[in-house]
Amino acid sequence: MDPGDPEERSAAADPAADTTGGRDLHLFLQTLQTLWSTRELRQLREEAWKGFATLNDPLATLLDMLDASRGCGGRGPSLEAWVARELERWLQAQPRPGPAQGDPALKPLQVRAVRLLTEGPLSLVEPLVSIFQLQDADRSAVLAHIHRLHQEGKFKEDKVDLVERYVDSLPHLQRRLLTLMDSWCQPGFDIRAVARQYPQAPLRLERLSPRALGRQVLRLLEQFSLDPALCPSVLTQQRLAALRYLCYKRLVERSMSQESWAELVQGLVGQDEWLREQLLQLLASQDDVATVAQCALDLLLPEERLPATVVAEMSQLRLQESSAPPRTAKAPSEHRRDDCYQLPIPREDIHFLASWEDLARHEDVLLQPGQVVGVDLEWRPSFGVGGRPRVSLMQVAVAGRVFLLDLPRLSSPTGGQAPQAFSQLVSRLLSDPSITKLGYGMAGDLRSLGASYPALAQAVQKLQGGLDLLQAHRQMQVADRPAPAVDRAAGPRGLSLLVQQVLGKPLDKTQQLSNWDRRPLGEEQLAYAAADAYCLLEVYWALCREPARFHLPGALPWSLGLGRSKRRGTWEPPPQKASASPRQVCSPEDATPEVPARAFRVVCDNMLGGLARTLRCLGVDVRVLHSGEDHRQAAEVARQEGRVILTSGLPYHKLRAQVGAGRCLAVDCSLKAQQQAKAVIRHFNVRVTPADIFSRCQRENPLDTRSVPRARRPLLGIHIGACNCDQYLRVSKDVMKQLVQLSVHPGGSGGAGSEAPHSDGEQETGSALEEAPEGCTYDPPCRWLEDTDLQTRVPATLANGTQLQLAGVPAGVLRRPGLQHFYCCTGCGKVFWEGSHLARVTSNFQEVLEGAPCPAGGPS
């Protein structure tokens, strides 16, 4: 094959030959180069395979790419070699083979491939030989090149691959191979004895060290699906390595709790005397006598093998324990470290779900469309011993709450309806593109979930609307600008480092390496699991508010190339409103990131009560300071709960200095509440939809203030707050009639003939003739009221102790023919029904609502 073949020259010189199928090769390579720089191999592979499928001639495109990159190679792995190997795999996976040997179109490609092979790096030899079938063509040039490399010592065939191919599909040989390799890993075995036995075999002894052999054995055990008991020596070496790691974490790093350390070490050592001896040596080498003594006590280690100072300390500890009162379980707040991230929600908002009934009770909250959730998983560490660990806990965090799913219980065949309900709920959560799923290393977590529970084997493939904050973290690090007050040489890593860089404090990881299979879980474990998921939400909100501060190129979802849904998969600037404050919108980099209304959390000072009520009406989570609280309280609330401060002006600069730019806004008090709300929505780019209207309860503080003039309430210290709950139960008209009748006539069956008194401002909201425009039907995501939800019917009281406020339901509303449903707030018991308020609010905020029907004559 002559590199100067005229066929090749004519093919290469033909400008009309389009090998890319109309796709810009430069853009394709640029996309791959960006992903290659962040080492996102899974996304890189997906992008490459999609690109291969669009090419008219993938083989010619590969050669064009290799031609263009000649002379630019470095010493490390190259993108070009990786693309060549991926193309080889992609071609093997295609149902239709490439050009056959003897095809006239293949010969010029082979000529080019041989030239690149002989002039290019060694890593291209194997993929180019396979892709262009050079082993079946005129092999003289290829063989001459390989012979020259072999003579120079640069080409060696992989002997591990040879062995694997030799024992393929032969289980008895696979077992003998692993038994032999395991015997070489026994303590004290000298691998040089094998080298002396086979002097003619050029062995590289560093590749036959116990550590390197152990990695190969564990890989082959999983690949051949064989019993780990075949390799006791390798497993012992793995346990020893895990033992050293745990001792380092507890005694040096001090990043593990004593309880977790003792439990894991006991599981690793068991009755193995050799490992127990290694543990004694590790403990004896430590200087921290008190901690070593506590470890020895917990594990019942023999005192005669320990230093005298440790034995004396053990005696002191026994005396202290015998005289001390019995230990009581501590609440999570007692274990809090002030130097670590603090979970901003109370313990009662952490829900442990272990049954079908638990899932059904919280399903509507977990699957609420349009929300953002943090997802994380926990499992007992196995340290590579005993196969892949089984996921024990799945955490799902929503604004204000965290749900901990007990996976072993929910997936147990004895759980009745639970296994099916669990798999359906998780599948729906992952596949709903309107729900943004946040994670850190999400693909690996979902693969572990699928491997643990076959019903979720396609978890990675089902994921839509996923946003991996690991990618954002890598982009922050690629910017090569050290984050403020973070020492990258030491300290937290991974998600803990991201939380420190964004929120100011790292995660407390002392419970990370604990026994997540234990039931019941300890309070510290519950708090850690909840914080691990909830911090994802707070990091996401912070990055959305200020992407430039963290060196991200634009609004978070688009900068990572992951839209929340097809509708929002590409960035579109919001339409310019005539009454909006001027803000030039040109590109995603210049735009304020969009925040869903229900995820937007604010704290208002007590002069902005009207604004607070209006924003809450639109679904925003609002907290209002009462008159007895100082403005400085707003900064504390904002930091603890991740809220934005809205202030009436004077304390603005002091508050902004405490929470930072973008977290505080001075509101113009000369504007009416509606105008203020629109200004806030535009300033923070809050996405409000018709479904957000009245998604939060508006009921004022249960304290009866009707007899107190509104102007005097602040003087008396009365907090004009609101329920703010966003969880409702749907009630049919017939059930509501029964409940109202029972409340009016507890002992009889009389009708609701007399109108019940209602509080100030609670007029019959459905009596107006005004109708809601088409598409504005009130339909919040909530479940039906069931008998099990009622603790008592007289008075009507929910299972959580909340009494329904049935006195506020006028008799005329119950007789209205078009009204079918009522809604009751689970937080305060107020009863709602659809009326003219919905149409009025929709009309008043038409210009800032997303997806709302336009009024007649308005923009289409």
XYZ file of N, CA, C and O in Angstrom, residues 139-294:
624
model
N -0.495 -6.544 5.071
C -0.032 -6.271 6.421
C 1.455 -5.941 6.495
O 1.983 -5.779 7.585
N 2.100 -5.853 5.397
C 3.551 -5.675 5.436
C 3.950 -4.379 6.148
O 4.843 -4.378 7.003
N 3.267 -3.282 5.817
C 3.630 -2.005 6.435
C 3.312 -2.006 7.936
O 4.089 -1.519 8.751
N 2.151 -2.588 8.305
C 1.756 -2.634 9.713
C 2.709 -3.507 10.511
O 3.186 -3.134 11.599
N 3.014 -4.708 9.974
C 3.897 -5.624 10.683
C 5.300 -5.043 10.829
O 5.953 -5.220 11.862
N 5.767 -4.364 9.796
C 7.095 -3.753 9.877
C 7.125 -2.695 10.973
O 8.097 -2.595 11.742
N 6.049 -1.927 11.082
C 5.983 -0.890 12.115
C 5.940 -1.517 13.512
O 6.662 -1.090 14.423
N 5.121 -2.553 13.693
C 5.026 -3.200 15.007
C 6.341 -3.877 15.371
O 6.778 -3.845 16.523
N 7.005 -4.490 14.377
C 8.298 -5.127 14.644
C 9.319 -4.085 15.115
O 10.082 -4.330 16.062
N 9.293 -2.931 14.479
C 10.229 -1.877 14.880
C 9.934 -1.405 16.312
O 10.853 -1.207 17.116
N 8.647 -1.248 16.651
C 8.287 -0.858 18.008
C 8.705 -1.916 19.023
O 9.172 -1.604 20.125
N 8.535 -3.189 18.649
C 8.909 -4.272 19.555
C 10.414 -4.277 19.796
O 10.881 -4.487 20.927
N 11.178 -4.034 18.747
C 12.633 -3.993 18.891
C 13.066 -2.842 19.797
O 14.045 -2.960 20.539
N 12.307 -1.756 19.739
C 12.640 -0.600 20.580
C 12.071 -0.732 21.996
O 12.259 0.160 22.822
N 11.345 -1.828 22.244
C 10.768 -2.028 23.571
C 9.537 -1.201 23.848
O 9.160 -0.999 24.996
N 8.859 -0.722 22.801
C 7.697 0.157 22.980
C 6.367 -0.561 22.784
O 5.314 0.007 23.050
N 6.399 -1.781 22.300
C 5.140 -2.486 22.025
C 5.173 -3.830 22.734
O 6.044 -4.659 22.485
N 4.245 -4.035 23.659
C 4.140 -5.298 24.380
C 2.663 -5.676 24.420
O 1.827 -4.876 24.830
N 2.365 -6.877 24.035
C 0.974 -7.324 24.063
C 0.526 -7.509 25.501
O 1.295 -7.958 26.359
N -0.714 -7.163 25.799
C -1.242 -7.236 27.150
C -1.469 -8.689 27.531
O -2.372 -9.353 27.030
N -0.636 -9.205 28.451
C -0.727 -10.614 28.839
C -1.972 -10.886 29.673
O -2.477 -12.010 29.683
N -2.461 -9.854 30.385
C -3.691 -10.046 31.152
C -4.854 -10.330 30.218
O -5.660 -11.232 30.462
N -4.945 -9.576 29.108
C -6.002 -9.834 28.133
C -5.873 -11.233 27.549
O -6.873 -11.917 27.312
N -4.634 -11.682 27.290
C -4.430 -13.029 26.765
C -4.972 -14.084 27.719
O -5.662 -15.025 27.312
N -4.674 -13.928 29.003
C -5.141 -14.900 29.991
C -6.663 -14.885 30.083
O -7.304 -15.948 30.137
N -7.259 -13.688 30.107
C -8.720 -13.603 30.209
C -9.391 -14.265 29.007
O -10.396 -14.962 29.157
N -8.849 -14.028 27.821
C -9.435 -14.671 26.641
C -9.262 -16.188 26.693
O -10.120 -16.937 26.232
N -8.165 -16.644 27.288
C -7.887 -18.087 27.334
C -8.885 -18.816 28.233
O -9.313 -19.929 27.927
N -9.262 -18.197 29.377
C -10.172 -18.863 30.314
C -11.629 -18.471 30.086
O -12.505 -18.880 30.859
N -11.885 -17.673 29.055
C -13.245 -17.222 28.788
C -14.175 -18.418 28.571
O -13.849 -19.353 27.830
N -15.346 -18.401 29.254
C -16.371 -19.453 29.138
C -15.898 -20.793 29.681
O -16.489 -21.836 29.360
N -14.854 -20.795 30.503
C -14.363 -22.045 31.101
C -14.292 -21.845 32.618
O -13.242 -21.507 33.171
N -15.402 -22.042 33.341
C -15.448 -21.734 34.777
C -14.384 -22.468 35.596
O -13.845 -21.900 36.551
N -14.085 -23.737 35.241
C -13.101 -24.468 36.042
C -11.714 -23.836 35.920
O -10.951 -23.775 36.885
N -11.365 -23.337 34.711
C -10.086 -22.653 34.550
C -10.097 -21.278 35.228
O -9.075 -20.828 35.746
N -11.234 -20.616 35.214
C -11.344 -19.331 35.894
C -11.089 -19.498 37.396
O -10.353 -18.717 38.007
N -11.678 -20.547 38.006
C -11.466 -20.788 39.433
C -10.000 -21.117 39.730
O -9.435 -20.641 40.717
N -9.379 -21.951 38.862
C -7.971 -22.302 39.079
C -7.067 -21.069 38.937
O -6.097 -20.903 39.680
N -7.392 -20.197 37.969
C -6.605 -18.985 37.784
C -6.668 -18.103 39.029
O -5.638 -17.619 39.519
N -7.880 -17.886 39.565
C -8.019 -17.018 40.730
C -7.399 -17.647 41.975
O -6.826 -16.950 42.814
N -7.505 -18.977 42.105
C -6.868 -19.649 43.241
C -5.356 -19.480 43.183
O -4.694 -19.239 44.206
N -4.794 -19.593 41.992
C -3.347 -19.408 41.830
C -2.939 -17.982 42.161
O -1.987 -17.753 42.923
N -3.654 -17.014 41.617
C -3.315 -15.613 41.876
C -3.477 -15.285 43.358
O -2.688 -14.518 43.921
N -4.480 -15.875 44.000
C -4.677 -15.628 45.429
C -3.523 -16.195 46.252
O -3.104 -15.589 47.255
N -2.982 -17.339 45.832
C -1.859 -17.935 46.575
C -0.633 -17.033 46.530
O 0.204 -17.060 47.437
N -0.501 -16.233 45.482
C 0.624 -15.304 45.381
C 0.446 -14.093 46.295
O 1.373 -13.291 46.443
N -0.754 -13.927 46.857
C -1.027 -12.782 47.734
C -0.940 -13.147 49.211
O -1.256 -12.308 50.068
N -0.539 -14.387 49.530
C -0.416 -14.779 50.934
C 0.683 -13.970 51.616
O 1.718 -13.672 50.998
N 0.512 -13.615 52.886
C 1.563 -12.887 53.596
C 2.881 -13.670 53.592
O 2.910 -14.870 53.849
N 3.956 -12.992 53.239
C 5.265 -13.617 53.228
C 5.637 -14.300 51.935
O 6.783 -14.760 51.781
N 4.692 -14.378 50.970
C 5.027 -15.047 49.702
C 5.968 -14.159 48.886
O 5.752 -12.949 48.764
N 7.025 -14.781 48.318
C 8.019 -14.063 47.524
C 7.760 -14.347 46.049
O 7.989 -15.460 45.574
N 7.299 -13.339 45.316
C 6.960 -13.527 43.918
C 8.189 -13.845 43.083
O 8.090 -14.375 41.965
N 9.386 -13.565 43.626
C 10.606 -13.860 42.860
C 10.801 -15.359 42.669
O 11.503 -15.775 41.756
N 10.127 -16.148 43.524
C 10.195 -17.598 43.338
C 9.553 -18.003 42.021
O 10.019 -18.929 41.332
N 8.488 -17.323 41.630
C 7.848 -17.601 40.337
C 8.764 -17.168 39.200
O 8.902 -17.860 38.190
N 9.411 -16.005 39.375
C 10.324 -15.533 38.332
C 11.485 -16.510 38.137
O 11.923 -16.760 37.002
N 11.999 -17.098 39.245
C 13.095 -18.065 39.112
C 12.615 -19.360 38.477
O 13.364 -20.038 37.758
N 11.336 -19.704 38.693
C 10.798 -20.943 38.120
C 10.618 -20.834 36.609
O 10.688 -21.829 35.888
N 10.371 -19.605 36.116
C 10.170 -19.389 34.672
C 11.134 -18.306 34.205
O 10.724 -17.175 33.895
N 12.413 -18.635 34.125
C 13.413 -17.606 33.766
C 13.235 -17.078 32.359
O 13.657 -15.963 32.053
N 12.603 -17.893 31.472
C 12.457 -17.449 30.091
C 11.336 -16.429 29.936
O 11.221 -15.778 28.892
N 10.476 -16.272 30.957
C 9.359 -15.320 30.875
C 9.800 -13.968 31.401
O 10.223 -13.859 32.553
N 9.733 -12.930 30.562
C 10.125 -11.581 31.024
C 9.048 -10.999 31.947
O 8.079 -10.406 31.479
N 9.197 -11.178 33.253
C 8.201 -10.720 34.214
C 8.579 -9.362 34.791
O 9.750 -9.149 35.144
N 7.589 -8.481 34.898
C 7.783 -7.195 35.576
C 7.228 -7.353 36.990
O 6.017 -7.371 37.206
N 8.128 -7.519 37.958
C 7.724 -7.895 39.307
C 6.832 -6.844 39.965
O 6.008 -7.180 40.814
N 6.983 -5.552 39.559
C 6.144 -4.530 40.192
C 4.671 -4.723 39.851
O 3.793 -4.285 40.589
N 4.398 -5.383 38.716
C 3.016 -5.658 38.348
C 2.479 -6.900 39.044
O 1.305 -7.232 38.887
N 3.344 -7.630 39.767
C 2.928 -8.834 40.476
C 3.011 -8.638 41.986
O 3.079 -9.606 42.735
N 2.992 -7.379 42.436
C 2.970 -7.114 43.872
C 1.607 -7.539 44.424
O 0.618 -7.596 43.687
N 1.535 -7.876 45.726
C 0.239 -8.286 46.300
C -0.871 -7.266 46.072
O -2.016 -7.638 45.820
N -0.531 -5.974 46.138
C -1.557 -4.948 45.944
C -2.088 -4.959 44.513
O -3.306 -4.928 44.294
N -1.156 -5.013 43.527
C -1.590 -5.019 42.129
C -2.344 -6.305 41.800
O -3.369 -6.285 41.102
N -1.843 -7.431 42.297
C -2.531 -8.702 42.058
C -3.911 -8.702 42.711
O -4.874 -9.218 42.142
N -3.992 -8.132 43.901
C -5.282 -8.092 44.592
C -6.332 -7.342 43.801
O -7.492 -7.761 43.726
N -5.938 -6.219 43.188
C -6.893 -5.463 42.363
C -7.373 -6.301 41.187
O -8.556 -6.299 40.848
N -6.443 -7.035 40.546
C -6.831 -7.879 39.411
C -7.771 -8.995 39.867
O -8.750 -9.320 39.186
N -7.483 -9.587 41.027
C -8.319 -10.695 41.520
C -9.733 -10.202 41.799
O -10.719 -10.843 41.414
N -9.869 -9.065 42.468
C -11.203 -8.536 42.777
C -11.972 -8.198 41.508
O -13.183 -8.431 41.411
N -11.260 -7.668 40.519
C -11.919 -7.362 39.244
C -12.398 -8.630 38.557
O -13.532 -8.690 38.054
N -11.565 -9.660 38.547
C -11.946 -10.904 37.883
C -13.045 -11.637 38.643
O -13.877 -12.312 38.030
N -13.028 -11.526 39.976
C -14.113 -12.147 40.749
C -15.464 -11.598 40.315
O -16.430 -12.348 40.126
N -15.528 -10.276 40.163
C -16.791 -9.657 39.741
C -17.083 -9.976 38.283
O -18.227 -10.268 37.920
N -16.057 -9.977 37.434
C -16.263 -10.242 36.013
C -16.727 -11.668 35.768
O -17.616 -11.909 34.945
N -16.159 -12.640 36.502
C -16.515 -14.046 36.308
C -17.674 -14.471 37.198
O -18.141 -15.608 37.099
N -18.157 -13.582 38.086
C -19.263 -13.888 39.015
C -18.954 -15.126 39.844
O -19.770 -16.055 39.963
N -17.769 -15.162 40.460
C -17.352 -16.310 41.270
C -17.440 -15.960 42.751
O -17.501 -14.795 43.138
N -17.431 -17.015 43.581
C -17.537 -16.863 45.027
C -16.261 -16.235 45.584
O -15.157 -16.765 45.367
N -16.358 -15.119 46.331
C -15.150 -14.508 46.898
C -14.377 -15.430 47.835
O -13.181 -15.224 48.072
N -15.052 -16.479 48.363
C -14.356 -17.403 49.261
C -13.209 -18.120 48.560
O -12.346 -18.711 49.230
N -13.165 -18.088 47.244
C -12.044 -18.687 46.499
C -10.724 -17.983 46.801
O -9.659 -18.573 46.613
N -10.783 -16.747 47.261
C -9.582 -15.925 47.394
C -9.456 -15.356 48.806
O -9.560 -14.135 49.006
N -9.216 -16.212 49.803
C -9.148 -15.718 51.190
C -7.985 -14.764 51.434
O -8.096 -13.832 52.232
N -6.852 -14.987 50.754
C -5.686 -14.123 50.999
C -5.946 -12.701 50.523
O -5.604 -11.729 51.205
N -6.562 -12.562 49.346
C -6.862 -11.237 48.819
C -7.872 -10.523 49.714
O -7.735 -9.324 49.992
N -8.882 -11.257 50.178
C -9.877 -10.631 51.042
C -9.251 -10.176 52.362
O -9.605 -9.114 52.894
N -8.322 -10.962 52.869
C -7.637 -10.560 54.099
C -6.820 -9.294 53.871
O -6.798 -8.385 54.720
N -6.143 -9.215 52.735
C -5.378 -8.007 52.414
C -6.294 -6.795 52.285
O -5.949 -5.688 52.723
N -7.483 -6.998 51.697
C -8.451 -5.900 51.580
C -8.919 -5.449 52.955
O -9.049 -4.246 53.215
N -9.175 -6.409 53.833
C -9.610 -6.043 55.191
C -8.508 -5.292 55.935
O -8.789 -4.354 56.684
N -7.272 -5.698 55.737
C -6.163 -4.995 56.387
C -6.063 -3.564 55.870
O -5.859 -2.621 56.651
N -6.196 -3.383 54.564
C -6.158 -2.026 54.001
C -7.308 -1.187 54.554
O -7.127 0.000 54.894
N -8.502 -1.792 54.682
C -9.646 -1.068 55.238
C -9.407 -0.737 56.704
O -9.777 0.341 57.189
N -8.771 -1.653 57.434
C -8.466 -1.427 58.842
C -7.529 -0.237 59.011
O -7.727 0.629 59.874
N -6.517 -0.156 58.179
C -5.591 0.974 58.242
C -6.303 2.281 57.911
O -6.054 3.321 58.541
N -7.181 2.217 56.940
C -7.920 3.417 56.545
C -8.818 3.896 57.689
O -8.862 5.096 58.003
N -9.518 2.975 58.352
C -10.409 3.362 59.441
C -9.624 3.913 60.629
O -10.069 4.868 61.281
N -8.466 3.320 60.911
C -7.641 3.849 61.994
C -7.157 5.264 61.667
O -7.101 6.136 62.544
N -6.840 5.499 60.415
C -6.426 6.849 60.018
C -7.592 7.828 60.181
O -7.417 8.938 60.719
N -8.790 7.430 59.747
C -9.948 8.326 59.832
C -10.297 8.656 61.287
O -10.674 9.789 61.599
N -10.166 7.673 62.178
C -10.564 7.895 63.572
C -9.447 8.515 64.406
O -9.696 9.446 65.190
N -8.218 8.020 64.258
C -7.143 8.405 65.161
C -6.317 9.583 64.666
O -5.693 10.282 65.470
N -6.287 9.795 63.354
C -5.483 10.886 62.805
C -6.383 12.027 62.323
O -6.276 13.166 62.762
N -7.279 11.692 61.407
C -8.168 12.720 60.841
C -9.275 13.115 61.806
O -9.815 14.214 61.737
N -9.678 12.176 62.679
C -10.767 12.378 63.634
C -12.074 12.760 62.947
O -12.818 13.631 63.411
N -12.326 12.117 61.828
C -13.535 12.421 61.049
C -14.556 11.295 61.111
O -15.431 11.206 60.270
N -14.440 10.417 62.132
C -15.411 9.343 62.342
C -15.828 9.341 63.798
O -15.033 9.648 64.685
N -17.068 8.963 64.045
C -17.508 8.806 65.428
C -16.938 7.509 65.996
O -16.678 6.549 65.266
N -16.748 7.477 67.313
C -16.210 6.283 67.963
C -17.132 5.088 67.770
O -16.679 3.960 67.519
N -18.439 5.307 67.866
C -19.397 4.217 67.718
C -19.311 3.578 66.328
O -19.270 2.358 66.190
N -19.285 4.417 65.282
C -19.207 3.883 63.921
C -17.884 3.149 63.701
O -17.846 2.095 63.069
N -16.799 3.729 64.219
C -15.486 3.109 64.046
C -15.463 1.715 64.660
O -15.039 0.745 64.034
N -15.920 1.603 65.911
C -15.881 0.315 66.600
C -16.737 -0.723 65.893
O -16.340 -1.892 65.761
N -17.904 -0.306 65.398
C -18.799 -1.254 64.737
C -18.202 -1.770 63.427
O -18.241 -2.976 63.142
N -17.608 -0.876 62.633
C -17.026 -1.296 61.363
C -15.765 -2.132 61.566
O -15.540 -3.129 60.857
N -14.937 -1.745 62.513
C -13.714 -2.513 62.773
C -14.057 -3.913 63.276
O -13.438 -4.903 62.863
N -15.049 -4.012 64.157
C -15.456 -5.329 64.648
C -15.931 -6.208 63.498
O -15.620 -7.405 63.443
N -16.660 -5.611 62.545
C -17.105 -6.383 61.394
C -15.966 -6.825 60.496
O -16.025 -7.895 59.880
N -14.924 -6.012 60.380
C -13.778 -6.378 59.538
C -12.904 -7.452 60.187
O -12.489 -8.408 59.538
N -12.621 -7.307 61.485
C -11.696 -8.229 62.148
C -12.365 -9.555 62.457
O -11.802 -10.630 62.188
N -13.582 -9.490 63.029
C -14.275 -10.733 63.362
C -13.447 -11.611 64.281
O -12.903 -11.171 65.291
N -13.301 -12.880 63.891
C -12.517 -13.845 64.681
C -11.146 -14.098 64.060
O -10.479 -15.069 64.428
N -10.744 -13.267 63.135
C -9.456 -13.471 62.466
C -8.330 -12.997 63.389
O -8.153 -11.802 63.628
N -7.527 -13.956 63.895
C -6.467 -13.625 64.844
C -5.362 -12.801 64.194
O -4.763 -11.932 64.830
N -5.067 -13.084 62.921
C -4.011 -12.331 62.252
C -4.399 -10.863 62.122
O -3.587 -9.970 62.378
N -5.667 -10.590 61.761
C -6.121 -9.207 61.658
C -6.182 -8.540 63.037
O -5.881 -7.352 63.175
N -6.547 -9.311 64.053
C -6.566 -8.744 65.397
C -5.157 -8.310 65.814
O -4.966 -7.256 66.436
N -4.148 -9.123 65.459
C -2.767 -8.771 65.770
C -2.361 -7.500 65.029
O -1.683 -6.619 65.591
N -2.767 -7.376 63.770
C -2.460 -6.164 63.014
C -3.120 -4.941 63.637
O -2.529 -3.855 63.701
N -4.351 -5.107 64.127
C -5.058 -3.998 64.776
C -4.329 -3.566 66.044
O -4.178 -2.363 66.310
N -3.858 -4.532 66.848
C -3.121 -4.193 68.062
C -1.863 -3.390 67.733
O -1.526 -2.421 68.426
N -1.177 -3.780 66.681
C 0.026 -3.045 66.283
C -0.315 -1.625 65.838
O 0.417 -0.677 66.151
N -1.413 -1.474 65.100
C -1.816 -0.146 64.651
C -2.152 0.753 65.833
O -1.758 1.926 65.878
N -2.870 0.219 66.824
C -3.258 1.021 67.978
C -2.044 1.358 68.833
O -1.929 2.481 69.349
N -1.127 0.385 68.988
C 0.047 0.629 69.819
C 0.955 1.705 69.246
O 1.734 2.330 69.984
N 0.858 1.947 67.956
C 1.738 2.941 67.322
C 1.195 4.359 67.435
O 1.855 5.311 67.001
N 0.003 4.528 68.016
C -0.613 5.850 68.100
C -0.249 6.552 69.408
O -0.036 5.903 70.444
N -0.202 7.875 69.370
C 0.178 8.669 70.543
C -1.014 9.077 71.404
O -0.838 9.430 72.569
N -2.226 9.071 70.837
C -3.413 9.511 71.568
C -3.867 8.389 72.503
O -4.666 7.524 72.135
N -3.351 8.416 73.734
C -3.595 7.312 74.670
C -5.076 7.182 75.005
O -5.615 6.070 75.060
N -5.774 8.313 75.212
C -7.188 8.258 75.613
C -8.047 7.611 74.532
O -8.884 6.746 74.816
N -7.851 8.027 73.293
C -8.654 7.460 72.205
C -8.330 5.991 71.988
O -9.229 5.163 71.772
N -7.041 5.623 72.043
C -6.647 4.220 71.869
C -7.249 3.363 72.978
O -7.735 2.252 72.731
N -7.259 3.879 74.202
C -7.839 3.119 75.309
C -9.332 2.902 75.110
O -9.855 1.803 75.362
N -10.049 3.932 74.634
C -11.480 3.779 74.367
C -11.723 2.763 73.251
O -12.642 1.940 73.333
